[in-house]
Amino acid sequence: MEGSRDEHDTPVWLDDDFFLQVVREFTHDPNARLCHGCKLRPGTKPGEHFASVMYRTTIHYRCHQSREASIDVIMKIQPYQAGLKKDVLEESDLFLREIRIYSQVLPEMKRRLEEIGETFNYPRLIYASEKPRTILILEDVSGKGWITRGYIATFEEVVPAIKAIAKFHAASVVMEQDDTSFAYRHRCEVADKFKALDGMLKKSFHDLLQFMRSTEEFVHLIQPVQKLQGKLLPILIESYRPSADCLNVLVHGDFHSKNLLHQQSAAGQVQDTMLIDYQICSWTTPAVDLYYLLDTIVDQSVKEQHRDAMLHLYYEEFRRLLKQFGWLGHVTSLQELHIELLRKGAIELFHYVALYPYRFVDRSKIDFEALLSGKGSNPAASSPVYRRVMREVLTRFLHQGFNHDELSSPGWLNDAFFRNVLCELECDPNVRLVGTCVLRPGTKAGDHFASVMYRTTIQYCLTGDVQKSINIIMKIKPDSKGLKKDLLDGDDFFGKEIKMYTKVLPEMAALMRSIGEDYKYPKLVYASHEPHTIIILEDISPQGWGMGGLIKSFAELLPTINAIAKFHAASAVLQEKDPSFTSQYRCTIAKILCSMRSMTDACFSSFLNFLRVIVQLPEFVAPVERFHANIDNILEAAYTPSETCANVLIHGDFHFKNLLHLQSGGQIVETMFVDYQMCSWSSPAIDLFYLTYMIPEQAVKKDHRDEIIYHYHRTFSSVLRRLNFRGRVPSLTELQVELLRKAELELYHYIVFSAFRHTDLSKVDSEAFFLGQTANPALQLEEFQETIRMELKRFLYHDMTYNQDELEAPAWLNDAFFRDVMRESNNDQTIELTQACMLRPGTNKGDHYASVMFRTTVTYRSKRSKEQKSVNLIMKTKPEAEGMKKELLDDNGMFKIEIDMYSKTLPEMARLLKEIGEEYKYPRFLYGTLKPHTVVILEDISNEGWVMKDYISTLQDMKLIVKNIAMFHAASVMLDTLDSTFVDRYTCSFAEKFMGMDGLINKGFKDLTQLTQMHPEFAHFAKPLENFQKNLRQYYVTLYDPSKTYQNVLNHGDFHANNLLHKIGKQGRHTDTLLLDYQLCCWTTPAIDLYYMLDMIPAQELKDKHRSELIYMYYHQYSNLLKRLGFKGKIPSLLDLQIELLRHAGLEMLHYAIFSSFRYVDQSAIDIETVLKGEFDSPVLTNAEFKKVMHTELTRFLHHGILNDS
C-alpha cells in the first residue's frame, strides 16, 4: 500500500521492545512475550490525514500458559520530521485530548448509550502515552470490515453518520450535566490553531478572486469577496467559540469523510458508521460538526437536495436521545439550530473557499505542506461544477438567511433590561429572572425593513414565587450605518407605532367589542424612546400565528378584507370623536417613497427595457416615461388626503409580510396586522391598492378584484352604521371613483413594488434592493408579462323579418307625394315620375321601434335633363295603428330632432370635420316635415353596399364605430362654441318617455327576480335587485341630466347595433361605418352613448376582453379631434371620463336588466307591441350562456355599488 510520505520512515524507538511493553500493559501480564518481530507499514494512504503520523502492524504475542494471540493495531504519533506539519502540531495538546477521549470519554458515552438501548462503536484503545514519547495505539478494525470511503453519494448512506454524531453530541450533553468540569477540560482552544492557516487562506482567496475575474458571471460578487479577504480568519476563529444562544456539545471537530469508517452490505451500501480521529474534540457549538457533515462528508448534490433533511434528522435524533437520557434542560429548537448555523456561517464559507477546490483532485496527490503554506494552486478552476457551485454558494453567503443586523444584539438588551421591563409590566419590583434571556433574530431576511428585530423567551418569578414565562419580540432602530438607518432617522416611525399600540389600537378594539366584533393585534409589553428607542410586543407565533406568502384564494383573503375594513371604520369614528386625530397622523409616506429614488429609477429603467424588449409593447414606452418623469408629483397627489371621499387612518404598509394568519385545516381563518409604523390619515384607496396587489396572488386579483372592493365596502359601511357614525358614509360608487382618481398609485405598484412582490428578499441584500442595485425577477416571469400586457392597457384606457305596421303604407304615401318631394329636394318643379312608386317594408322585423319605415324607388325625368333618373328612398313615419308604439311616438319631438339633425347639424358637423381631413358620413337628407304628415325621407344607401350587422365580434371592426361616435361628440362640442342656440335645440330628454315603458322594464326585472328564485347562486341578488327598482324612474331621469362635472356632448341617444350601417371588405372586415336614426339626440353626458357602445354593439366576449380599451380608443379619438378642431376650452382627462362613467353606471345595469335577453332570442319572431308591454315569454331563463353572463354582470354591479342590499 502506498502510504503518506512521512510514514515510509519509522522512528527507531518503535521497535520490538516497545511493542513488548505495549502488550504486557494491554494484557496486564508482565510475562507476556512476542512470538516474532513486528513489521511496521504506513498507516494511511496519502491525503487521508494531516494531524499525525500513522503506522500499522500486527502484534503476535503469547501470555503465560496461553496460546499464541495476535492483534492488529494502528499507531498515531506526532510528526517528527521538520516542516510545517511538525511546527503546527509540536506544541499542541491534540494528542492529549485524543488520549483523554479514548480513555475516558468514549467508554463513558458507550456505557450511557447502551443503558438506553443504543449502540456506539469506536476503535478499542490498546495503549496511550505522553512520555517519553507521545503515541496512541488503537485496534485496527479494518480487518473486521470497517473501511474508509470517499464522499457519500446518497442520503440513505449518510444516515448512519448523522446518527453517530447525534449520539456523540447527546451523550456529551448529559456527561457535562453530571460533571461541571467536563466543558472546561474540553474547552475550545483549537480555534487559535487556525492562525497557522493564514497562508493557506490568503492563497485560497487569491486563487478564488483570480478565477472570479476570469468569469463574467462572478462580476457582481468580486467586491464582496474582496471585502471578506483578510476578515474571514478572525471571523472563523470567533465562530469556533462556544455559543451563547445554542446548547453546546462536545464536537468531533474534524468530522470529514476520511475520519469515518463504514461497514457495508453485500451490495456495497453503507450500513453502519463510526467516527475516528478525536484529536480536535472541543466543547463548543454543534455548528462546527454540522458544517463538516454538510460540506465534507457528502457529495455536493446530496447537500443541495437533502440539506434540510440531514439537519432535521440530526435534530430529531439528538432531541430523542436527550429525552431518553432524561435530560431536563432546555433543548435547542430546530429553528434555533438553524439560526446558530447562520451565525456560524464563516465555518461553511471557509470550507468552500479553502477546502472545496480539493474535491476535484486525487487527495493522494495533494502536498499538504504546500497547501497549508499557501504554495498550492486552485485545482478546480477549470471545472464547470466548481464554477456553478461557487457562484450559487457565494451568492447565498452574500444574501445570508437572516437580517444581518439582527445576528448580533446591542449590549443594553441584557437580563437587567428585561428584568426592568417585567417589573413594569407586572407592577412588581421583586421580579427575578429564571435563567438567561437568549436573543435570536426576530425575522427572516427580507421579512421587514423598517426596524431591527429580536425574539426571546423570558422565564421569571413574581413575588410569592409565582412562575411565569412570556415570548416577546422587540423592534429597535438600526445602529448600523446605511440606507435603513438613514430612512428611519428622519421620520418618527417609532413614535407613531408606539402611539398606535398604546392608545389607538386599544380604542379601536374597544369600539369593536361594543358591537360584538373583534379587532386583534399583538399585546404591547413595553415601549420607550429614551434612553433607547424600542417596542416590545408579545410574540404570538407560539400561539399559531404565522406569516404566509401571497394569499391563494378569495376565501382566504376575506379575513384580511374584514380586518382592514374594521380598522378603517374604527379610525373614522375616532376622528369623529377627536378632530385632532388627523393631525397626529399626517401622511409623509410620499416623501419617503420619493427619497427612495434610486430604487424607483432602477425599477422604471428596467421596466422600460422590459416593454421594449421582452413584451414588445413600444407604444407604452412614452406614456411610462412621462409617468416616471412626474412620479414625485404623482405620489404626492396619490397620498394627499381625498377631497371627495371619506378619509381614514390607513395602515400604509399593507402587504403580505405585515400580516399574521391563523389557519385551520390548512386554510386561513383569521388575520391580524403588524407593523403600524406608517399609519397615516389619507384616502382608503392607498390600502385598497395594497389589498388587491400586494397581498393576494395575481389570479385572485384578476378574478375577484371587484368582489374584494365590494366586500370591503360592505363591511366598512356596515361597521360604521353599527358604530353610530354620524358622518356621511361614502357609497360603493364613490369608493370606485376614488380608486379611479388614485389609479396611478396602482401602476406605481406594478412598476416598482413588483420587485418586492417577486423577489426572495431572504436572498438579496436589502440595502442593495432599496438602492435599486438588484434586478427585478418579475420581469422574467411569464405570468407577470401576461399581467402587464393586460393591466397596462387598462391603465392607459383609464386616462366603448318585417314589422307589422310596415306591411301596409298610409294612403298619403303615393306617387303625387313622392313627385312633390323630388321637386322640393331638387328645387325643380319640372320633375315628373316616369314609373309608379312601389312601397315595401323598410326594415326587418325587430330592427327598430321608434318609427314606421318604408322603402321605394322613385324614377323621374326633368325638363332640365331629358335623361331618366332614379333614386332609392327610405321613409320614416309615425305609426297610425293604435297601440303602445303609437302612444310613445304621439308627439313630434323625436321627428323634430331628427329633421333638425339631418337638415342642419349633420351637414355642419361634416363640414367642420372635413376641414381637418376627416369624413363623417350619413344618409343624404331629401325631405322632412311634421305637417300635414310627419315624415323623414333619406336616400336609401343599402344598394351601395351598406348593410346592417349583428353584434360586433372583433376589436378591429369596433374601431370605426368608436371613431364615428367620437367625431360626432367632438364636432358637437365645437358647434356649441360656434352657436349659442345649439344646446337649446337638444335639451329634450327622453328618459321620462322611456320610463313610460313600464311593461318592458318590469319584465326585465321580473326575469332577473325569477333567476334569484330558480337558482341558488342568484339568490343573494334578490334584495339588491329589489332595492334598485325603488325610485327607479327618478333615478333614471336624473342620469340623463346634463353633467355638472364633465364636458357634455350631443349624444346620439339610441346608439345600438341596429342603428349602424357597415361596408364589408373582401376579408369580411368592416371598411366603413355610419350611424342612423338621430331621433333621440340630446345634450348631456357622453356616458349615455358610451354605455350603449359597450352594452348594445359588441359581442359580450369582445366587451369582456376590451371594455377599457374601447373607452380609451374613444377618449383618444375624441380628445385628439377636439385639439385638431381648434377647441379652446379645457379637455377633460381620461380619468375624468372614467369617473363620469362610474357615476352613471346605473345605465349599464338597466341595459342588462331590460335589453340583454334580446341577444338570446330571434328578434324577427318578436312582436314589438308585446315587447313594449312586457307580455312576452322570455326563454333566456333556461339559457346557460345568459345565466353565466348575468351572474358575472350582476356580481360586478353588486361590487361596484350599483346594486346594494341596504
PDB file of N, CA and C in Angstrom, residues 506-551:
ATOM      1  N   PRO A 506     -55.914  49.952  21.189  1.00  0.00           N
ATOM      2  CA  PRO A 506     -56.843  49.594  22.270  1.00  0.00           C
ATOM      3  C   PRO A 506     -58.211  50.255  22.117  1.00  0.00           C
ATOM      4  N   GLU A 507     -58.244  51.521  21.656  1.00  0.00           N
ATOM      5  CA  GLU A 507     -59.528  52.199  21.460  1.00  0.00           C
ATOM      6  C   GLU A 507     -60.309  51.563  20.327  1.00  0.00           C
ATOM      7  N   MET A 508     -59.607  51.196  19.257  1.00  0.00           N
ATOM      8  CA  MET A 508     -60.284  50.512  18.157  1.00  0.00           C
ATOM      9  C   MET A 508     -60.867  49.185  18.622  1.00  0.00           C
ATOM     10  N   ALA A 509     -60.085  48.441  19.370  1.00  0.00           N
ATOM     11  CA  ALA A 509     -60.559  47.139  19.858  1.00  0.00           C
ATOM     12  C   ALA A 509     -61.776  47.312  20.756  1.00  0.00           C
ATOM     13  N   ALA A 510     -61.765  48.385  21.580  1.00  0.00           N
ATOM     14  CA  ALA A 510     -62.916  48.638  22.454  1.00  0.00           C
ATOM     15  C   ALA A 510     -64.160  48.970  21.638  1.00  0.00           C
ATOM     16  N   LEU A 511     -63.993  49.758  20.577  1.00  0.00           N
ATOM     17  CA  LEU A 511     -65.121  50.076  19.698  1.00  0.00           C
ATOM     18  C   LEU A 511     -65.686  48.796  19.082  1.00  0.00           C
ATOM     19  N   MET A 512     -64.801  47.935  18.632  1.00  0.00           N
ATOM     20  CA  MET A 512     -65.256  46.694  18.016  1.00  0.00           C
ATOM     21  C   MET A 512     -66.003  45.815  19.026  1.00  0.00           C
ATOM     22  N   ARG A 513     -65.489  45.749  20.240  1.00  0.00           N
ATOM     23  CA  ARG A 513     -66.161  44.942  21.269  1.00  0.00           C
ATOM     24  C   ARG A 513     -67.546  45.474  21.565  1.00  0.00           C
ATOM     25  N   SER A 514     -67.716  46.800  21.458  1.00  0.00           N
ATOM     26  CA  SER A 514     -69.018  47.397  21.775  1.00  0.00           C
ATOM     27  C   SER A 514     -70.110  46.957  20.806  1.00  0.00           C
ATOM     28  N   ILE A 515     -69.718  46.452  19.634  1.00  0.00           N
ATOM     29  CA  ILE A 515     -70.711  45.971  18.668  1.00  0.00           C
ATOM     30  C   ILE A 515     -70.557  44.476  18.435  1.00  0.00           C
ATOM     31  N   GLY A 516     -69.844  43.812  19.353  1.00  0.00           N
ATOM     32  CA  GLY A 516     -69.713  42.362  19.268  1.00  0.00           C
ATOM     33  C   GLY A 516     -68.699  41.870  18.264  1.00  0.00           C
ATOM     34  N   GLU A 517     -67.788  42.754  17.861  1.00  0.00           N
ATOM     35  CA  GLU A 517     -66.751  42.369  16.905  1.00  0.00           C
ATOM     36  C   GLU A 517     -65.393  42.305  17.603  1.00  0.00           C
ATOM     37  N   ASP A 518     -64.433  41.730  16.914  1.00  0.00           N
ATOM     38  CA  ASP A 518     -63.078  41.585  17.438  1.00  0.00           C
ATOM     39  C   ASP A 518     -62.117  42.361  16.554  1.00  0.00           C
ATOM     40  N   TYR A 519     -61.147  43.028  17.147  1.00  0.00           N
ATOM     41  CA  TYR A 519     -60.006  43.533  16.374  1.00  0.00           C
ATOM     42  C   TYR A 519     -58.751  43.123  17.129  1.00  0.00           C
ATOM     43  N   LYS A 520     -57.993  42.206  16.549  1.00  0.00           N
ATOM     44  CA  LYS A 520     -56.851  41.636  17.245  1.00  0.00           C
ATOM     45  C   LYS A 520     -55.553  42.294  16.803  1.00  0.00           C
ATOM     46  N   TYR A 521     -54.644  42.414  17.756  1.00  0.00           N
ATOM     47  CA  TYR A 521     -53.304  42.940  17.477  1.00  0.00           C
ATOM     48  C   TYR A 521     -52.383  42.403  18.562  1.00  0.00           C
ATOM     49  N   PRO A 522     -51.087  42.335  18.321  1.00  0.00           N
ATOM     50  CA  PRO A 522     -50.172  41.812  19.346  1.00  0.00           C
ATOM     51  C   PRO A 522     -50.181  42.703  20.591  1.00  0.00           C
ATOM     52  N   LYS A 523     -50.133  42.076  21.758  1.00  0.00           N
ATOM     53  CA  LYS A 523     -50.154  42.800  23.030  1.00  0.00           C
ATOM     54  C   LYS A 523     -48.865  43.588  23.221  1.00  0.00           C
ATOM     55  N   LEU A 524     -49.012  44.851  23.601  1.00  0.00           N
ATOM     56  CA  LEU A 524     -47.842  45.676  23.896  1.00  0.00           C
ATOM     57  C   LEU A 524     -47.306  45.309  25.273  1.00  0.00           C
ATOM     58  N   VAL A 525     -46.013  45.001  25.339  1.00  0.00           N
ATOM     59  CA  VAL A 525     -45.360  44.669  26.601  1.00  0.00           C
ATOM     60  C   VAL A 525     -44.627  45.879  27.166  1.00  0.00           C
ATOM     61  N   TYR A 526     -43.959  46.636  26.274  1.00  0.00           N
ATOM     62  CA  TYR A 526     -43.145  47.757  26.747  1.00  0.00           C
ATOM     63  C   TYR A 526     -42.821  48.633  25.551  1.00  0.00           C
ATOM     64  N   ALA A 527     -42.721  49.927  25.782  1.00  0.00           N
ATOM     65  CA  ALA A 527     -42.309  50.857  24.724  1.00  0.00           C
ATOM     66  C   ALA A 527     -41.594  52.045  25.356  1.00  0.00           C
ATOM     67  N   SER A 528     -40.566  52.511  24.675  1.00  0.00           N
ATOM     68  CA  SER A 528     -39.807  53.639  25.219  1.00  0.00           C
ATOM     69  C   SER A 528     -39.041  54.339  24.111  1.00  0.00           C
ATOM     70  N   HIS A 529     -38.847  55.643  24.276  1.00  0.00           N
ATOM     71  CA  HIS A 529     -37.985  56.426  23.386  1.00  0.00           C
ATOM     72  C   HIS A 529     -36.599  56.618  23.988  1.00  0.00           C
ATOM     73  N   GLU A 530     -36.533  56.709  25.291  1.00  0.00           N
ATOM     74  CA  GLU A 530     -35.280  57.003  25.987  1.00  0.00           C
ATOM     75  C   GLU A 530     -34.991  55.927  27.029  1.00  0.00           C
ATOM     76  N   PRO A 531     -33.778  55.559  27.271  1.00  0.00           N
ATOM     77  CA  PRO A 531     -32.564  56.001  26.566  1.00  0.00           C
ATOM     78  C   PRO A 531     -32.396  55.352  25.198  1.00  0.00           C
ATOM     79  N   HIS A 532     -33.210  54.300  24.945  1.00  0.00           N
ATOM     80  CA  HIS A 532     -33.149  53.619  23.652  1.00  0.00           C
ATOM     81  C   HIS A 532     -34.566  53.494  23.103  1.00  0.00           C
ATOM     82  N   THR A 533     -34.683  53.649  21.784  1.00  0.00           N
ATOM     83  CA  THR A 533     -35.995  53.502  21.146  1.00  0.00           C
ATOM     84  C   THR A 533     -36.288  52.019  20.947  1.00  0.00           C
ATOM     85  N   ILE A 534     -37.362  51.561  21.573  1.00  0.00           N
ATOM     86  CA  ILE A 534     -37.695  50.139  21.494  1.00  0.00           C
ATOM     87  C   ILE A 534     -39.192  49.943  21.692  1.00  0.00           C
ATOM     88  N   ILE A 535     -39.724  48.972  20.980  1.00  0.00           N
ATOM     89  CA  ILE A 535     -41.099  48.498  21.173  1.00  0.00           C
ATOM     90  C   ILE A 535     -41.011  47.003  21.424  1.00  0.00           C
ATOM     91  N   ILE A 536     -41.632  46.549  22.507  1.00  0.00           N
ATOM     92  CA  ILE A 536     -41.658  45.121  22.820  1.00  0.00           C
ATOM     93  C   ILE A 536     -43.106  44.652  22.794  1.00  0.00           C
ATOM     94  N   LEU A 537     -43.351  43.647  21.980  1.00  0.00           N
ATOM     95  CA  LEU A 537     -44.686  43.075  21.836  1.00  0.00           C
ATOM     96  C   LEU A 537     -44.646  41.606  22.233  1.00  0.00           C
ATOM     97  N   GLU A 538     -45.799  41.102  22.603  1.00  0.00           N
ATOM     98  CA  GLU A 538     -45.870  39.675  22.848  1.00  0.00           C
ATOM     99  C   GLU A 538     -45.659  38.935  21.529  1.00  0.00           C
ATOM    100  N   ASP A 539     -44.781  37.951  21.542  1.00  0.00           N
ATOM    101  CA  ASP A 539     -44.539  37.120  20.368  1.00  0.00           C
ATOM    102  C   ASP A 539     -45.625  36.045  20.319  1.00  0.00           C
ATOM    103  N   ILE A 540     -46.533  36.178  19.356  1.00  0.00           N
ATOM    104  CA  ILE A 540     -47.684  35.277  19.316  1.00  0.00           C
ATOM    105  C   ILE A 540     -47.471  34.098  18.370  1.00  0.00           C
ATOM    106  N   SER A 541     -46.255  33.976  17.829  1.00  0.00           N
ATOM    107  CA  SER A 541     -46.008  32.853  16.920  1.00  0.00           C
ATOM    108  C   SER A 541     -46.201  31.500  17.599  1.00  0.00           C
ATOM    109  N   PRO A 542     -45.854  31.352  18.914  1.00  0.00           N
ATOM    110  CA  PRO A 542     -46.133  30.055  19.549  1.00  0.00           C
ATOM    111  C   PRO A 542     -47.618  29.730  19.651  1.00  0.00           C
ATOM    112  N   GLN A 543     -48.480  30.757  19.495  1.00  0.00           N
ATOM    113  CA  GLN A 543     -49.927  30.534  19.566  1.00  0.00           C
ATOM    114  C   GLN A 543     -50.508  30.118  18.211  1.00  0.00           C
ATOM    115  N   GLY A 544     -49.630  29.972  17.244  1.00  0.00           N
ATOM    116  CA  GLY A 544     -50.087  29.519  15.929  1.00  0.00           C
ATOM    117  C   GLY A 544     -50.165  30.597  14.882  1.00  0.00           C
ATOM    118  N   TRP A 545     -49.924  31.855  15.263  1.00  0.00           N
ATOM    119  CA  TRP A 545     -49.956  32.942  14.290  1.00  0.00           C
ATOM    120  C   TRP A 545     -48.664  32.908  13.483  1.00  0.00           C
ATOM    121  N   GLY A 546     -48.800  32.940  12.189  1.00  0.00           N
ATOM    122  CA  GLY A 546     -47.613  32.888  11.346  1.00  0.00           C
ATOM    123  C   GLY A 546     -47.782  33.711  10.082  1.00  0.00           C
ATOM    124  N   MET A 547     -46.651  34.093   9.540  1.00  0.00           N
ATOM    125  CA  MET A 547     -46.650  34.834   8.292  1.00  0.00           C
ATOM    126  C   MET A 547     -46.788  33.852   7.127  1.00  0.00           C
ATOM    127  N   GLY A 548     -47.438  34.262   6.090  1.00  0.00           N
ATOM    128  CA  GLY A 548     -47.562  33.420   4.908  1.00  0.00           C
ATOM    129  C   GLY A 548     -47.120  34.183   3.675  1.00  0.00           C
ATOM    130  N   GLY A 549     -47.194  33.539   2.546  1.00  0.00           N
ATOM    131  CA  GLY A 549     -46.871  34.216   1.296  1.00  0.00           C
ATOM    132  C   GLY A 549     -48.105  34.918   0.746  1.00  0.00           C
ATOM    133  N   LEU A 550     -48.125  35.113  -0.557  1.00  0.00           N
ATOM    134  CA  LEU A 550     -49.280  35.715  -1.202  1.00  0.00           C
ATOM    135  C   LEU A 550     -50.487  34.780  -1.036  1.00  0.00           C
ATOM    136  N   ILE A 551     -51.638  35.360  -0.751  1.00  0.00           N
ATOM    137  CA  ILE A 551     -52.834  34.567  -0.455  1.00  0.00           C
ATOM    138  C   ILE A 551     -53.403  33.987  -1.747  1.00  0.00           C
TER     139      ILE A 551
END
